[in-house]
XYZ file of C-alpha atoms in Angstrom:
640
model
C 28.159 55.567 20.725
C 29.269 56.643 24.201
C 31.896 59.284 24.918
C 33.401 56.834 27.409
C 36.665 55.306 26.154
C 37.517 51.610 26.255
C 40.821 49.847 25.586
C 41.006 47.404 22.677
C 44.007 45.083 22.812
C 45.164 43.656 19.487
C 46.904 40.270 19.020
C 50.330 41.940 18.760
C 49.810 43.678 22.104
C 49.012 47.130 20.704
C 46.210 48.934 22.548
C 43.664 51.206 20.857
C 41.504 53.715 22.710
C 38.005 53.518 21.211
C 34.617 54.921 22.232
C 32.443 52.449 24.140
C 29.949 50.916 21.755
C 32.429 50.782 18.877
C 31.972 47.775 16.653
C 34.550 45.256 15.545
C 34.159 46.803 12.100
C 35.140 50.177 13.589
C 38.249 48.575 15.060
C 39.167 47.042 11.681
C 38.728 50.437 9.999
C 40.890 52.086 12.657
C 43.671 49.584 11.941
C 43.506 50.156 8.194
C 41.214 50.261 5.143
C 42.649 47.021 3.747
C 41.709 45.104 6.894
C 38.290 46.747 7.016
C 37.585 45.534 3.481
C 38.863 42.002 4.149
C 37.220 41.588 7.561
C 34.606 38.836 7.925
C 34.017 38.705 11.693
C 35.971 39.117 14.939
C 36.946 37.227 18.063
C 36.359 39.351 21.167
C 37.458 37.886 24.505
C 37.367 34.383 22.948
C 33.811 34.842 21.554
C 33.254 35.104 17.795
C 31.025 38.077 16.960
C 29.811 39.927 13.892
C 31.534 43.088 12.707
C 28.499 45.237 13.568
C 28.143 44.123 17.193
C 29.015 46.849 19.734
C 31.854 46.404 22.228
C 30.993 48.087 25.514
C 34.051 47.433 27.676
C 37.782 46.746 27.505
C 38.456 43.732 25.308
C 41.008 41.623 23.490
C 40.144 41.446 19.796
C 41.244 39.618 16.683
C 39.800 40.607 13.322
C 39.023 37.547 11.216
C 39.593 37.503 7.474
C 39.076 34.654 5.043
C 42.577 33.426 5.888
C 41.402 32.529 9.413
C 39.729 29.089 9.715
C 37.080 30.438 12.113
C 35.854 32.864 9.440
C 34.683 29.969 7.253
C 32.214 28.865 9.928
C 30.757 32.380 10.041
C 30.407 32.433 6.256
C 28.692 29.038 6.249
C 26.321 29.972 9.053
C 25.385 33.027 6.990
C 24.887 30.774 3.965
C 22.389 28.711 5.973
C 20.530 31.914 6.846
C 20.491 32.922 3.163
C 19.157 29.469 2.264
C 16.306 29.989 4.729
C 15.685 33.395 3.145
C 15.373 31.755 -0.277
C 13.123 28.934 0.912
C 10.813 31.349 2.726
C 10.466 33.495 -0.397
C 9.614 30.526 -2.617
C 7.713 28.531 0.031
C 6.123 31.144 2.345
C 4.402 28.450 4.415
C 7.562 26.474 5.202
C 8.228 26.016 8.905
C 11.682 27.220 9.853
C 13.919 25.079 12.052
C 17.604 25.844 12.550
C 20.639 26.009 10.314
C 24.147 25.627 11.723
C 27.525 25.512 10.052
C 29.054 22.022 10.036
C 32.500 20.663 9.182
C 32.049 20.648 5.407
C 29.322 23.221 4.955
C 25.928 23.942 6.458
C 22.340 22.727 6.612
C 18.896 24.087 7.419
C 15.776 22.187 8.515
C 12.300 23.012 7.218
C 8.821 21.710 7.983
C 7.023 21.170 4.667
C 4.381 18.818 3.301
C 6.671 16.786 1.030
C 10.392 16.183 0.555
C 12.259 18.668 -1.582
C 13.078 17.595 -5.134
C 16.340 18.271 -7.041
C 14.364 20.893 -8.968
C 13.436 22.562 -5.667
C 17.091 22.728 -4.633
C 18.007 24.269 -7.977
C 15.300 26.920 -7.527
C 16.442 27.660 -3.965
C 20.040 27.998 -5.123
C 19.019 30.437 -7.856
C 17.046 32.480 -5.343
C 20.063 32.477 -2.986
C 22.104 33.969 -5.823
C 19.536 36.758 -6.107
C 19.761 37.421 -2.360
C 23.558 37.590 -2.441
C 23.445 39.847 -5.506
C 21.155 42.226 -3.587
C 23.870 42.488 -0.895
C 21.369 42.823 1.952
C 22.775 43.925 5.305
C 22.580 41.477 8.210
C 20.956 43.540 10.965
C 21.260 42.196 14.494
C 18.671 43.104 17.089
C 18.335 42.144 20.756
C 14.761 41.479 21.907
C 12.976 40.290 25.022
C 10.981 37.082 25.162
C 7.582 38.694 24.668
C 8.742 40.593 21.599
C 10.311 37.424 20.203
C 7.042 35.545 20.705
C 5.256 38.219 18.729
C 7.842 38.214 15.933
C 7.679 34.432 15.513
C 4.003 33.888 16.317
C 3.556 31.978 13.031
C 6.655 29.801 13.528
C 5.873 26.987 16.002
C 9.387 25.534 15.765
C 10.903 28.876 16.796
C 8.303 29.343 19.531
C 9.208 25.960 21.007
C 12.854 26.959 21.133
C 11.957 30.326 22.691
C 10.268 28.667 25.650
C 13.595 27.056 26.552
C 15.290 30.429 27.060
C 15.790 31.668 30.604
C 14.048 34.943 31.353
C 17.373 36.774 31.652
C 18.948 35.112 28.589
C 20.005 37.337 25.689
C 17.732 36.756 22.667
C 18.868 38.020 19.279
C 17.252 38.115 15.857
C 18.870 38.755 12.492
C 17.146 40.495 9.612
C 18.160 40.715 5.972
C 15.700 42.151 3.489
C 12.248 40.730 4.301
C 13.532 37.717 6.242
C 13.811 37.578 10.018
C 15.338 34.702 11.965
C 15.800 33.795 15.606
C 19.552 33.304 15.714
C 22.506 34.047 17.975
C 24.816 34.608 15.002
C 27.336 35.739 14.154
C 26.956 36.545 10.473
C 29.028 38.230 7.812
C 28.229 41.954 7.354
C 25.992 41.432 4.315
C 24.668 38.730 2.024
C 27.014 39.873 -0.739
C 29.952 38.360 1.157
C 28.643 34.935 0.095
C 29.786 34.317 -3.466
C 30.790 30.675 -3.804
C 28.234 28.166 -2.566
C 26.363 25.056 -3.659
C 23.295 23.194 -2.407
C 24.157 19.514 -2.299
C 21.302 17.322 -1.180
C 18.121 16.928 0.810
C 17.371 14.451 3.571
C 14.847 13.768 6.279
C 15.723 14.766 9.850
C 13.673 14.463 13.030
C 12.988 17.724 14.812
C 15.552 18.145 17.591
C 17.003 14.743 16.636
C 14.097 12.989 18.391
C 12.643 10.104 16.387
C 9.348 10.565 18.241
C 8.975 14.087 16.826
C 7.925 15.210 13.361
C 10.128 14.641 10.341
C 11.595 17.802 8.843
C 13.317 18.227 5.492
C 16.997 19.100 5.744
C 18.918 20.791 2.949
C 22.698 20.402 2.958
C 25.014 22.858 1.247
C 28.549 24.128 1.313
C 30.267 27.475 0.899
C 33.814 28.769 0.558
C 35.589 32.089 0.350
C 37.192 31.277 -3.028
C 35.861 29.704 -6.206
C 38.827 27.332 -6.475
C 38.161 26.014 -2.962
C 34.528 25.303 -3.834
C 35.469 23.567 -7.065
C 38.060 21.444 -5.287
C 35.519 20.456 -2.638
C 32.875 19.560 -5.243
C 35.450 17.469 -7.112
C 36.257 15.674 -3.859
C 32.546 14.997 -3.301
C 32.244 13.515 -6.791
C 35.289 11.381 -6.091
C 33.712 10.287 -2.798
C 30.569 9.202 -4.689
C 32.701 7.190 -7.081
C 34.410 5.522 -4.140
C 31.263 5.048 -2.007
C 31.761 1.722 -0.251
C 28.044 0.932 -0.470
C 28.135 1.067 -4.284
C 31.514 -0.647 -4.583
C 30.459 -3.259 -2.040
C 27.608 -4.256 -4.361
C 29.643 -4.060 -7.555
C 32.521 -6.100 -6.137
C 30.201 -8.557 -4.385
C 31.568 -7.977 -0.874
C 28.535 -7.518 1.381
C 24.808 -6.858 1.422
C 22.076 -5.806 3.833
C 18.569 -7.108 4.378
C 15.602 -5.343 6.013
C 14.990 -8.292 8.354
C 18.313 -7.502 10.085
C 18.829 -3.732 9.832
C 22.333 -2.510 10.522
C 23.919 -5.975 10.307
C 25.853 -6.833 7.132
C 25.770 -10.156 5.318
C 29.325 -10.864 4.156
C 29.547 -12.678 0.826
C 32.256 -15.288 0.204
C 34.494 -12.610 -1.336
C 33.707 -10.161 1.465
C 34.360 -12.829 4.058
C 37.824 -13.412 2.581
C 38.506 -9.671 2.875
C 37.167 -9.596 6.452
C 39.156 -12.663 7.499
C 42.345 -11.318 5.897
C 42.053 -8.144 7.962
C 41.259 -10.139 11.099
C 44.246 -12.435 10.527
C 46.494 -9.404 10.057
C 45.281 -7.972 13.373
C 45.692 -11.310 15.153
C 49.165 -11.769 13.735
C 50.361 -8.398 15.021
C 48.877 -9.094 18.463
C 50.065 -12.670 18.797
C 53.240 -11.899 20.732
C 52.280 -9.171 23.224
C 48.512 -9.651 23.710
C 46.318 -12.374 25.201
C 43.156 -13.084 23.192
C 40.095 -14.180 25.158
C 36.470 -14.853 24.265
C 33.694 -13.737 26.582
C 29.869 -14.061 26.658
C 27.632 -11.822 24.571
C 24.771 -11.481 27.097
C 24.934 -10.096 30.672
C 22.498 -9.107 33.382
C 22.040 -5.462 34.276
C 24.112 -5.923 37.450
C 27.259 -5.918 35.349
C 26.210 -2.784 33.468
C 25.238 -1.050 36.697
C 28.641 -1.888 38.125
C 30.401 -0.528 35.024
C 28.226 2.603 34.857
C 26.801 1.812 31.424
C 23.266 1.114 32.667
C 22.897 4.716 33.766
C 24.983 6.442 31.082
C 24.616 4.255 27.986
C 21.446 2.157 28.303
C 19.594 3.857 25.423
C 22.300 2.561 23.074
C 22.082 -1.020 24.343
C 19.907 -3.886 23.092
C 17.940 -4.890 26.175
C 16.751 -8.475 26.547
C 13.663 -9.625 28.457
C 14.394 -12.093 31.246
C 11.686 -14.786 31.200
C 11.847 -15.303 34.959
C 11.735 -11.681 36.117
C 9.658 -10.358 33.210
C 11.969 -7.318 33.110
C 14.338 -6.013 30.471
C 17.221 -6.532 32.848
C 19.740 -8.135 30.504
C 21.653 -6.741 27.545
C 23.786 -7.813 24.624
C 27.234 -6.376 25.140
C 27.941 -3.098 23.313
C 31.624 -3.232 24.309
C 34.079 -5.688 25.870
C 35.382 -3.633 28.792
C 33.283 -5.053 31.670
C 33.818 -8.659 30.578
C 37.586 -8.133 30.546
C 37.403 -6.591 34.023
C 35.474 -9.645 35.277
C 38.056 -11.962 33.774
C 40.963 -10.014 35.282
C 39.265 -10.053 38.706
C 38.756 -13.830 38.574
C 42.418 -14.478 39.389
C 45.118 -13.035 41.616
C 47.806 -11.091 39.772
C 51.342 -10.120 40.729
C 52.995 -6.821 39.832
C 55.468 -8.891 37.814
C 52.687 -9.930 35.368
C 51.773 -6.381 34.448
C 51.028 -5.048 31.964
C 48.418 -7.639 30.997
C 46.776 -6.998 27.635
C 43.478 -8.810 27.004
C 42.023 -8.567 23.512
C 38.708 -9.792 22.127
C 37.328 -9.772 18.580
C 33.769 -10.815 19.522
C 30.661 -9.447 17.871
C 29.096 -6.418 19.623
C 25.670 -4.770 19.366
C 24.679 -1.116 19.746
C 21.148 0.166 19.298
C 21.784 2.912 16.764
C 18.814 4.916 15.496
C 17.524 3.503 12.213
C 17.986 6.876 10.526
C 21.655 6.921 11.525
C 22.505 3.577 9.900
C 24.775 4.011 6.892
C 26.390 1.098 5.072
C 29.304 -0.302 7.044
C 30.203 3.017 8.681
C 27.260 2.999 11.111
C 25.894 -0.440 11.963
C 24.211 -2.183 14.868
C 26.292 -5.361 14.787
C 30.069 -5.129 14.509
C 33.353 -6.387 15.907
C 36.211 -4.361 17.374
C 39.869 -5.169 17.799
C 39.222 -4.381 21.433
C 41.968 -4.489 24.064
C 42.185 -3.627 27.761
C 45.530 -3.226 29.445
C 45.963 -3.669 33.201
C 49.125 -1.989 34.423
C 50.870 -0.234 37.269
C 50.873 3.548 37.604
C 54.594 3.706 36.853
C 54.077 1.859 33.545
C 51.692 4.384 31.941
C 54.235 6.341 29.873
C 55.974 3.230 28.549
C 52.655 1.576 27.701
C 51.279 4.633 25.909
C 54.472 4.715 23.822
C 54.097 1.015 22.990
C 50.417 1.330 22.079
C 50.969 4.504 20.051
C 53.687 2.817 17.997
C 51.451 -0.234 17.559
C 48.484 1.827 16.344
C 50.506 4.039 13.996
C 52.197 0.953 12.548
C 48.791 -0.497 11.722
C 47.751 2.563 9.711
C 51.095 2.746 7.919
C 50.555 -0.807 6.668
C 47.495 0.426 4.760
C 49.015 3.695 3.539
C 46.838 5.805 5.841
C 48.278 9.033 7.225
C 47.317 9.802 10.817
C 47.179 12.583 13.384
C 46.638 12.559 17.125
C 44.139 14.343 19.374
C 43.913 14.520 23.163
C 40.341 14.510 24.517
C 39.510 15.840 27.988
C 36.642 15.288 30.450
C 33.092 15.473 29.048
C 30.185 17.151 30.810
C 28.527 13.776 31.477
C 31.060 11.639 33.319
C 31.700 9.442 36.313
C 34.434 9.887 38.902
C 35.589 12.832 40.999
C 37.278 15.962 39.650
C 40.428 14.952 41.530
C 40.403 11.607 39.742
C 39.992 13.344 36.391
C 42.763 15.838 37.183
C 45.101 12.950 37.902
C 44.049 10.924 34.840
C 44.337 13.847 32.415
C 47.742 14.859 33.757
C 49.064 11.287 33.554
C 47.800 10.664 30.015
C 48.919 14.046 28.685
C 52.402 13.526 30.150
C 52.587 10.072 28.562
C 51.409 11.444 25.200
C 53.973 14.224 25.248
C 56.682 11.677 26.019
C 55.908 9.935 22.694
C 56.975 13.068 20.821
C 53.762 13.049 18.747
C 52.246 16.393 17.861
C 48.649 16.582 18.994
C 45.545 18.757 19.133
C 43.335 19.149 22.213
C 39.630 18.315 22.022
C 38.039 19.797 25.122
C 35.148 17.787 26.562
C 35.412 14.910 24.084
C 36.740 12.236 26.452
C 34.964 9.007 27.366
C 32.576 9.219 30.313
C 35.070 7.294 32.455
C 38.371 8.864 31.413
C 40.435 11.035 29.053
C 41.656 9.588 25.796
C 44.051 9.865 22.899
C 42.266 9.587 19.547
C 43.898 8.687 16.257
C 42.451 10.232 13.101
C 43.470 8.917 9.694
C 43.319 10.756 6.381
C 42.329 8.781 3.311
C 43.495 9.205 -0.276
C 41.014 12.008 -1.018
C 41.732 13.980 2.127
C 38.856 12.936 4.395
C 39.500 12.481 8.093
C 38.235 9.430 10.019
C 38.484 8.903 13.770
C 39.630 5.328 14.378
C 41.990 4.226 17.140
C 41.931 5.274 20.749
C 43.903 4.987 23.981
C 41.720 5.718 27.005
C 43.011 5.976 30.572
C 40.562 4.710 33.182
C 40.875 5.038 36.964
C 37.166 4.365 37.536
C 36.915 0.743 36.399
C 39.511 -0.544 38.898
C 37.480 1.028 41.715
C 34.099 -0.158 40.438
C 35.307 -3.732 39.870
C 37.658 -3.820 42.870
C 40.605 -4.751 40.667
C 43.909 -5.392 42.429
C 47.386 -6.781 41.993
C 49.889 -7.912 44.604
C 52.767 -5.445 44.760
C 56.414 -5.995 45.655
C 55.451 -5.189 49.250
C 53.051 -8.175 49.205
C 50.081 -5.798 49.623
C 47.090 -5.249 47.341
C 47.261 -2.278 44.941
C 44.926 -0.842 42.325
C 45.985 -1.266 38.706
C 45.234 1.325 36.044
C 43.175 0.340 32.985
C 43.853 1.450 29.419
C 41.174 0.872 26.767
C 42.687 0.463 23.300
C 41.232 0.010 19.825
C 43.014 0.289 16.480
C 40.535 -0.343 13.654
C 37.652 0.980 15.725
C 35.395 -1.647 14.178
C 36.257 -4.066 11.398
C 33.121 -3.048 9.510
C 33.899 0.663 9.526
C 37.588 0.094 8.844
C 36.751 -2.041 5.806
C 34.408 0.710 4.569
C 37.270 3.194 4.872
C 39.648 0.846 3.054
C 37.173 0.298 0.210
C 36.886 4.051 -0.277
C 40.577 4.760 0.340
C 41.578 2.277 -2.376
C 38.438 2.855 -4.513
C 38.061 -0.942 -4.405
C 41.540 -1.427 -5.883
C 42.914 -3.404 -2.954
C 46.623 -4.171 -2.553
C 47.326 -7.702 -3.669
C 47.739 -9.048 -0.131
C 44.287 -7.763 0.842
C 42.374 -8.492 -2.381
C 39.719 -11.235 -2.028
C 40.885 -12.697 -5.345
C 44.546 -12.090 -6.093
C 45.052 -13.790 -9.460
C 42.663 -14.859 -12.184
C 43.955 -17.369 -14.687
C 42.388 -17.198 -18.146
C 42.638 -20.113 -20.547
C 42.556 -19.035 -24.200
C 40.661 -22.204 -25.095
C 39.623 -25.600 -23.803
C 42.735 -27.227 -25.232
C 44.794 -25.389 -22.646
C 42.453 -25.683 -19.649
C 44.550 -28.443 -18.097
C 47.746 -26.365 -18.232
C 45.857 -23.345 -16.852
C 44.466 -25.482 -14.026
C 47.980 -26.683 -13.143
C 49.100 -23.055 -12.799
C 46.034 -22.224 -10.702
C 46.787 -25.153 -8.398
C 50.451 -24.142 -8.100
C 49.421 -20.615 -7.098
C 47.027 -22.051 -4.526
C 49.748 -24.282 -3.049
C 51.913 -21.143 -2.702
C 49.185 -19.447 -0.658
C 47.797 -17.258 -3.450
C 44.043 -16.792 -3.845
C 43.702 -17.746 -7.513
C 40.790 -18.900 -9.684
C 40.533 -20.267 -13.206
C 38.028 -18.906 -15.716
C 37.865 -20.647 -19.071
C 34.444 -19.891 -20.548
C 33.156 -16.893 -22.575
C 35.419 -15.009 -24.958
C 38.888 -14.010 -23.783
C 38.121 -10.318 -24.298
C 34.972 -10.586 -22.171
C 36.845 -12.369 -19.381
C 39.625 -9.760 -19.406
C 37.107 -6.922 -19.153
C 35.296 -8.736 -16.353
C 38.535 -9.184 -14.386
C 39.325 -5.494 -14.881
C 35.838 -4.518 -13.672
C 36.266 -6.740 -10.607
C 39.660 -5.080 -9.999
C 41.645 -8.349 -9.843
C 45.340 -7.506 -9.205
C 46.774 -9.985 -11.733
C 45.551 -11.876 -14.775
C 47.516 -14.799 -16.144
C 46.674 -15.844 -19.710
C 47.506 -19.386 -20.833
C 47.391 -20.278 -24.534
C 49.171 -22.683 -26.860
C 52.647 -21.155 -26.480
C 52.381 -20.686 -22.684
C 51.202 -24.291 -22.245
C 54.027 -25.629 -24.384
C 56.769 -23.509 -22.795
C 55.565 -23.535 -19.168
C 55.092 -19.761 -19.151
C 52.220 -17.330 -18.508
C 51.260 -14.005 -20.117
C 50.803 -11.664 -17.142
C 48.574 -8.610 -17.194
C 48.839 -6.379 -14.125
C 45.838 -4.383 -12.979
C 45.960 -0.809 -14.221
C 48.581 -1.492 -16.906
C 46.103 -1.436 -19.774
C 46.794 -3.906 -22.577
C 50.436 -4.334 -21.626
C 51.395 -7.899 -20.741
C 54.631 -9.700 -19.948
C 55.397 -13.331 -20.635
C 57.383 -14.952 -17.805
C 58.081 -18.332 -16.327
C 55.451 -19.664 -13.985
C 57.988 -19.872 -11.176
C 58.849 -16.186 -11.639
C 55.171 -15.229 -11.680
C 54.429 -17.150 -8.491
C 57.475 -15.578 -6.845
C 56.369 -12.096 -7.965
C 52.919 -12.488 -6.467
C 53.975 -14.197 -3.239
C 56.685 -11.586 -2.621
C 54.078 -8.843 -3.037
C 51.740 -10.601 -0.629
C 54.458 -11.360 1.913
C 55.718 -7.757 1.965
C 52.174 -6.366 1.971
C 53.162 -3.997 -0.817
C 50.699 -1.167 -1.372
C 51.278 -0.832 -5.123
């Protein structure tokens, strides 16, 4: 440690004089023994570092404890390192990839001869416990490229990564016990800091995410600072399994997939009712203020070159061979934007017409990697409640308010809580910096005018403009990104879009891209899991099941079924099998209402009503009252 003094500025503005080369751990100890004991890592000049890393010059510093969200990422990254330690001890020949922290935990990739079994994961977890019990120090070392090559001479995956480093780039390795890893950190001070962790699953993963490279075996896990947090998370995972839309979709007979059409669902009759009910709800809300259009599914590459997608998005598009040219110079549309721009440009528009809101519910296709496909949440064929708004510059704030209210109202109808994020320019983008400055300022000002609280997501905007994203939280606390409002100054230039202003001259409109559900397929997956398949009556594919106690009363039961149908209720009659079996079946299929018709009900014009979730309790009421009860629930879109 140098005799030279540096100034360490704390979050409250206090300044400490410390010797150059002092560590963040030294700073924590200087502040107090309690903080030193609780410290996990530190943020120095906006960079998160380990407690043992030296600080050589004046710096702003914040000591992180388990109460700071950033500390959890450090703990989880360390957990991934400890997992690799365990795997290398039990499988010395395993190739070592990389292991980052992720939103809900961590993973590490390994190159081995066969997939890991559940028994393997149990053994690795037990070995991790031994490593944490040993409380090995994480020792950070800076090395040059030649030394790193020597250290990892038997690790081809690490060697490949090393060759991508610039000659002057800082290369660090971390050592704990016998294990050494190429890693930039940071880590917790020692393995003993990791107490509450769980290995969750294994999966295949292509090296570097490239499907042309070798398949590695990925182990997922999670870690928390407190036992109660881990237990709560594991409970939520079990609940997520119970609600998995892929399982419920099969059990409730909503949709299926077939290998001849990967990533494209087959909707069953019941699933189609659910899909159409959602689509009708969307159409109904848009009927007054939006103009629905239908556009072609296939376009030549000229359109995609004009929009910018051919250069920025082509790998995600399904290309089609043109028989005349012999080239793959056509594509199925992955989004509706360019077709709406073409339609807008086909006519002359006055400033008095704006804003114009074109919406399309057509099928779209995106060439997702086969390994990324997952039920309805990641598909290749889907439909969006897609809308593009053409408006004047002075209408932006008012339109963003209108669209925000519209989107939030949609989520409220399904009982979904939501939060808002503002996403700025990505690294890969089109348009000048001046254009982006203007677009970001205009959209941020409009968002702030709505009064909504929001978070900023730097670099997460669309390639053509900044955006407002809407994230919903489901009934078990998971967050899903759904709706979006994207401000686009590029499309009007690329498509030469104009309107005639009050001065009788041509002006450029602004374009807003808007989606609410995101895609119907993904939104339905979220609803299935949010409700655990127990849909509100208005959304349920089958709303009432009428059960006849015996054949003598089938006619009366059929009359009630028909009356429900005439009132707009989706009702079916089931009169075979035993009554107990049919009741259990209706409960399993999560039918909102059962109506039992026997001798007394047929004679008196009543029905014995059993409501879903009420157990064996039933209420006898007039048929008119029952029909009114159900139709009122449907009309109001009641959630319970």
